[in-house]
PDB file of C-alpha atoms in Angstrom:
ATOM      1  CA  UNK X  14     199.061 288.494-116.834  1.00 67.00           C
ATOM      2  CA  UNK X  15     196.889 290.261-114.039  1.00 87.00           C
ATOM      3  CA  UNK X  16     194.045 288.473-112.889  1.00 92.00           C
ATOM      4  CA  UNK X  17     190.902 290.041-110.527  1.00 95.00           C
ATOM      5  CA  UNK X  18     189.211 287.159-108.577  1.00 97.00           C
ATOM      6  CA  UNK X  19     185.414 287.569-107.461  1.00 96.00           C
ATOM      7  CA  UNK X  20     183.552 285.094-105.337  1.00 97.00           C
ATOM      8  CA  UNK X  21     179.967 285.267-104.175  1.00 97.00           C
ATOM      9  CA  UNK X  22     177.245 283.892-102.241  1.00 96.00           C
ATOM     10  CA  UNK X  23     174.376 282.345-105.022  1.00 96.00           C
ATOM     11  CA  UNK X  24     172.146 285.123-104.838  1.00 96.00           C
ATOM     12  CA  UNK X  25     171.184 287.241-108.324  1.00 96.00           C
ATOM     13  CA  UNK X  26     171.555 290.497-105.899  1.00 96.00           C
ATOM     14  CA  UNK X  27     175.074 289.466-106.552  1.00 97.00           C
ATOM     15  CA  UNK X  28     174.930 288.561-110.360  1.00 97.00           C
ATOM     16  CA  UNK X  29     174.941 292.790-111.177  1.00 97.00           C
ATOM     17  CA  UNK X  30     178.179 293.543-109.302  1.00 97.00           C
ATOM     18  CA  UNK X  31     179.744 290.704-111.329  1.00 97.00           C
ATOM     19  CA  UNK X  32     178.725 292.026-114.726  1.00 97.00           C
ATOM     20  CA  UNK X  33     180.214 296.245-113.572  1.00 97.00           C
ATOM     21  CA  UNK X  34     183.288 294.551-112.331  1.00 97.00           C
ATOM     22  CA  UNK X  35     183.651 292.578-115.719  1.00 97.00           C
ATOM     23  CA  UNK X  36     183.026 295.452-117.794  1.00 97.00           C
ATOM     24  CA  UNK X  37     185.333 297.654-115.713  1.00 96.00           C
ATOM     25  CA  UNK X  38     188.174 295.263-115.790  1.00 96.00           C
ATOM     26  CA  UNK X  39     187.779 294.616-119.602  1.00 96.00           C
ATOM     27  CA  UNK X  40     188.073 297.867-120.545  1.00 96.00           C
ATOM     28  CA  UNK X  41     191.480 298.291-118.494  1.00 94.00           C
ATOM     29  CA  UNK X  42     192.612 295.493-120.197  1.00 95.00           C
ATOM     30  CA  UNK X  43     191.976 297.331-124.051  1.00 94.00           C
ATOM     31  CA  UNK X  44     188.906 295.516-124.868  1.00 96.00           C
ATOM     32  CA  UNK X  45     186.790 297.676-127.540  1.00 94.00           C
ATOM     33  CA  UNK X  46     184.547 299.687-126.239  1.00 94.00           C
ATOM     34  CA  UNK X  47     182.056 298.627-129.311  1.00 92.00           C
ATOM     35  CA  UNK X  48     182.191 295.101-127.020  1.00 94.00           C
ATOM     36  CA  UNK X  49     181.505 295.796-123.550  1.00 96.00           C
ATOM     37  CA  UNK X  50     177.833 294.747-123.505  1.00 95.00           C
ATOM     38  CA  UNK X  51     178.640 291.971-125.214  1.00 96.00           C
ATOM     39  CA  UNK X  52     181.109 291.123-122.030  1.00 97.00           C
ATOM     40  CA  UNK X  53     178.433 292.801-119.479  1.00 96.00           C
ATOM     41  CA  UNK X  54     175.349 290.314-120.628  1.00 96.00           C
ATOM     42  CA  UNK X  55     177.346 287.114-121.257  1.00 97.00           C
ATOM     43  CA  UNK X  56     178.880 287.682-117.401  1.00 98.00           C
ATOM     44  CA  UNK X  57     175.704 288.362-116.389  1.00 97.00           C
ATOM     45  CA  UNK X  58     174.102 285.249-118.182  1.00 96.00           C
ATOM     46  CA  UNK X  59     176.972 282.899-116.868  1.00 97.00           C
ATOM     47  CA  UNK X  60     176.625 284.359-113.604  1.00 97.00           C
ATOM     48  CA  UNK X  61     172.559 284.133-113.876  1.00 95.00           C
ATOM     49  CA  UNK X  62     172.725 280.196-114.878  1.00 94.00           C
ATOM     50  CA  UNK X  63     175.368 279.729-111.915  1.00 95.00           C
ATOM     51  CA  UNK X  64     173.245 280.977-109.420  1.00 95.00           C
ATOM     52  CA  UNK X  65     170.415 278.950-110.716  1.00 93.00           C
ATOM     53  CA  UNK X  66     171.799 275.749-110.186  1.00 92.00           C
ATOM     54  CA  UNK X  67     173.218 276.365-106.915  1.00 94.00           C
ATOM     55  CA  UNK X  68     169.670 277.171-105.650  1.00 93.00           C
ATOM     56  CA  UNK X  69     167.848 274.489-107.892  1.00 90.00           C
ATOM     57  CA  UNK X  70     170.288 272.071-106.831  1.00 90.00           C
ATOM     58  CA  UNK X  71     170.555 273.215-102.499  1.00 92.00           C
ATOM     59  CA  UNK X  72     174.398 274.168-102.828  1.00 92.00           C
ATOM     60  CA  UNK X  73     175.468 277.050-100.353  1.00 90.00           C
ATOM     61  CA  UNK X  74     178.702 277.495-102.230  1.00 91.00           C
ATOM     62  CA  UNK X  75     180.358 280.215-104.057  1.00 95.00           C
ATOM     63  CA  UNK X  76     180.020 281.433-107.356  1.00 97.00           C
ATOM     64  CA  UNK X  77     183.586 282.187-108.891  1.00 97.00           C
ATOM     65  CA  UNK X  78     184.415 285.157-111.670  1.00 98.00           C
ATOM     66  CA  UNK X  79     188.042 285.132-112.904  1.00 97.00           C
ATOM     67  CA  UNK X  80     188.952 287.917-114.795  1.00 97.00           C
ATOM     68  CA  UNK X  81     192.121 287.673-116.501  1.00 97.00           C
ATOM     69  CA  UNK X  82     194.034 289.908-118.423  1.00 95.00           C
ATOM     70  CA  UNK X  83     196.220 288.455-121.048  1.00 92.00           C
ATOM     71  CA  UNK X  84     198.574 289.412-123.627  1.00 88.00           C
ATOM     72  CA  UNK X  85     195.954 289.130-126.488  1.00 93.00           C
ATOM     73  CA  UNK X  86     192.950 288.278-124.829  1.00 95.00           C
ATOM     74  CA  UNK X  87     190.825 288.945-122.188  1.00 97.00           C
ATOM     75  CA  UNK X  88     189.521 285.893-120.545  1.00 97.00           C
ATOM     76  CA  UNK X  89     186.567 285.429-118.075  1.00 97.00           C
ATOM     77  CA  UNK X  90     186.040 282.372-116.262  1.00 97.00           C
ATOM     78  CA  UNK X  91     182.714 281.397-114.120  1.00 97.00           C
ATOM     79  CA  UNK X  92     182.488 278.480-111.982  1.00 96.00           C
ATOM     80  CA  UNK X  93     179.787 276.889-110.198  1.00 95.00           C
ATOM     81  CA  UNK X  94     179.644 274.452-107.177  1.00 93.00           C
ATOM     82  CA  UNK X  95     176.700 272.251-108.885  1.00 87.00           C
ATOM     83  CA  UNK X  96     178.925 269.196-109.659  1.00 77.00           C
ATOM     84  CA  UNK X  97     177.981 267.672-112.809  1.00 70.00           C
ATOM     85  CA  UNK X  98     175.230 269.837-114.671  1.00 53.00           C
ATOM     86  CA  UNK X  99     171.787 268.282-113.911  1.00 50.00           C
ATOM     87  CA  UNK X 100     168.897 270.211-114.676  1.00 45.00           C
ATOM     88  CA  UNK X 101     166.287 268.790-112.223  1.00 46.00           C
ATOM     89  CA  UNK X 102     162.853 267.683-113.744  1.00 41.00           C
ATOM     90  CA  UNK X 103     159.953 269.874-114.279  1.00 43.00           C
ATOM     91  CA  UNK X 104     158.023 268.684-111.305  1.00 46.00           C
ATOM     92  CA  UNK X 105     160.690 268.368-109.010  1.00 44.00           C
ATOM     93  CA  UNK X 106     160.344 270.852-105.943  1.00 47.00           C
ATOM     94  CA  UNK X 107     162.055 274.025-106.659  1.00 49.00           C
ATOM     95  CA  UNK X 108     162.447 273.260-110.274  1.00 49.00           C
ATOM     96  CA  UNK X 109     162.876 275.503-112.892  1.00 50.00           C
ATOM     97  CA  UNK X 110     162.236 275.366-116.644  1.00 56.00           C
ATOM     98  CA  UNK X 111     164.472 272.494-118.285  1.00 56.00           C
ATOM     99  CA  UNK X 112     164.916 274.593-121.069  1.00 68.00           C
ATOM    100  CA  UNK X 113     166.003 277.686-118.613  1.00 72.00           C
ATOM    101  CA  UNK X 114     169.831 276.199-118.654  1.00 76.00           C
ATOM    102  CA  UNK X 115     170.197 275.667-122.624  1.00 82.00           C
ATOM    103  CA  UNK X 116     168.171 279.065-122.989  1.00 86.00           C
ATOM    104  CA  UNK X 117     171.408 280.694-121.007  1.00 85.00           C
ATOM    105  CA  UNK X 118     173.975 278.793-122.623  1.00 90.00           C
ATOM    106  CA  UNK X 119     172.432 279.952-126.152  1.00 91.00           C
ATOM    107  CA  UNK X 120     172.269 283.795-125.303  1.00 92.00           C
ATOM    108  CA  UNK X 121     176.217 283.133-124.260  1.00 94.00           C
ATOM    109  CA  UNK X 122     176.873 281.058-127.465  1.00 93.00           C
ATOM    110  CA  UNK X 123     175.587 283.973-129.531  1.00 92.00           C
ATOM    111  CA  UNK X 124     177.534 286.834-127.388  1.00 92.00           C
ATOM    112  CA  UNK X 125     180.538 285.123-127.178  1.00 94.00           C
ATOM    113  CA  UNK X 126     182.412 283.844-130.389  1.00 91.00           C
ATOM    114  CA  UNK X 127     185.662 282.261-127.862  1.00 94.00           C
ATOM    115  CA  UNK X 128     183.646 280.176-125.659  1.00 96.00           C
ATOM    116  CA  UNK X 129     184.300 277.041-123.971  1.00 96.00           C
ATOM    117  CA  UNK X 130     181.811 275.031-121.127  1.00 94.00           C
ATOM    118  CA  UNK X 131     182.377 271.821-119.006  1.00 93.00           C
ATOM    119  CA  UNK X 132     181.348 270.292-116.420  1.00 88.00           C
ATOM    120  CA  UNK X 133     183.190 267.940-114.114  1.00 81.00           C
ATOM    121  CA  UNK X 134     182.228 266.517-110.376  1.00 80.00           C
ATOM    122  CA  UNK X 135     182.979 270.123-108.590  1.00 86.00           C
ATOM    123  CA  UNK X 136     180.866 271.807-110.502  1.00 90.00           C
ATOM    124  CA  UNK X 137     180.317 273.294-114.396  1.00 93.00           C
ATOM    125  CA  UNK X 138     183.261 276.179-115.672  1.00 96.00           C
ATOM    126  CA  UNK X 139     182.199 278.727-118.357  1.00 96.00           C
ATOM    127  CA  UNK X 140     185.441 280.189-120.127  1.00 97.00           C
ATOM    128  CA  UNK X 141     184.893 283.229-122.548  1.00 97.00           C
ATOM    129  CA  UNK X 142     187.376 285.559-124.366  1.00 97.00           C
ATOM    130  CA  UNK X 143     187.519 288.368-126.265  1.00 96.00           C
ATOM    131  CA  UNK X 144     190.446 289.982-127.907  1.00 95.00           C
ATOM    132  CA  UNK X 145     192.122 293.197-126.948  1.00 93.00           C
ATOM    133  CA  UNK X 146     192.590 295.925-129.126  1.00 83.00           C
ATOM    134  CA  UNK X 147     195.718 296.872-130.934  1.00 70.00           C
ATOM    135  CA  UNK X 148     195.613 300.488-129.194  1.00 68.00           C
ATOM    136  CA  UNK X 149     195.989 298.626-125.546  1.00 54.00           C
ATOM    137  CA  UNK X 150     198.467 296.771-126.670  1.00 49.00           C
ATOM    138  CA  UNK X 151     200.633 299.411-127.648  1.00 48.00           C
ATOM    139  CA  UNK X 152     200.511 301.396-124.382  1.00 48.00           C
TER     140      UNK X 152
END
């Protein structure tokens, strides 16, 4: 089981590099080809609503992508910093659309038929996987 880490500052600049380097490492690991953009815009939207609430919310932490490469599945993590999800109120300074939050976690929930989200006291965790094709496994 091979796993590629990335960590970044919250900035969307960054939120591009994490969906190549997702799509790059999912097609090493045998995931269908007929899926990629599937994994390239859910990364990108999990990566998207991370960044957001690190900068709603003030947090200078890091944004973490876990890539993992397992027997049958392909797994992608993303974790945020933001402690337990919050989405501020519409007039609060710096405040973004309520609705911006469940708007991302829909476009994931359609993308993504393995998906899992919490949200503890460090921060929220997005887990998604897709299955690897029979062809990678046999190489």
């Amino acid at each position: 089981m091979a796993t590629v880490e990335l960590r970044f500052s919250a900035l969307p600049e960054h939120v591009r590099t994490a969906r190549l380097v997702a799509a790059a490492v999912a097609r090493r690991a045998g995931v269908d080809e007929s899926v990629l953009d599937e994994v390239r815009l859910a990364v990108g939207e999990a990566c998207s609503r991370a960044v957001g609430l690190h900068q709603r919310g003030g947090i200078t932490g890091a944004v973490r992508v876990a890539l993992t490469d397992q027997e049958k599945r392909f797994l992608i993590e993303v974790e945020d910093e933001a402690g337990p999800a919050t989405v501020p109120a519409p007039d609060a300074p710096g405040g973004a659309d309520p609705d911006e939050d469940t708007l991302g976690l829909a476009v994931i929930t359609g993308l993504v038929e393995d998906l899992e989200v919490t949200n503890g006291a460090e921060g929220g965790l997005i887990r998604m996987s897709w299955p690897v094709s029979a062809d990678a496994l046999a190489v």
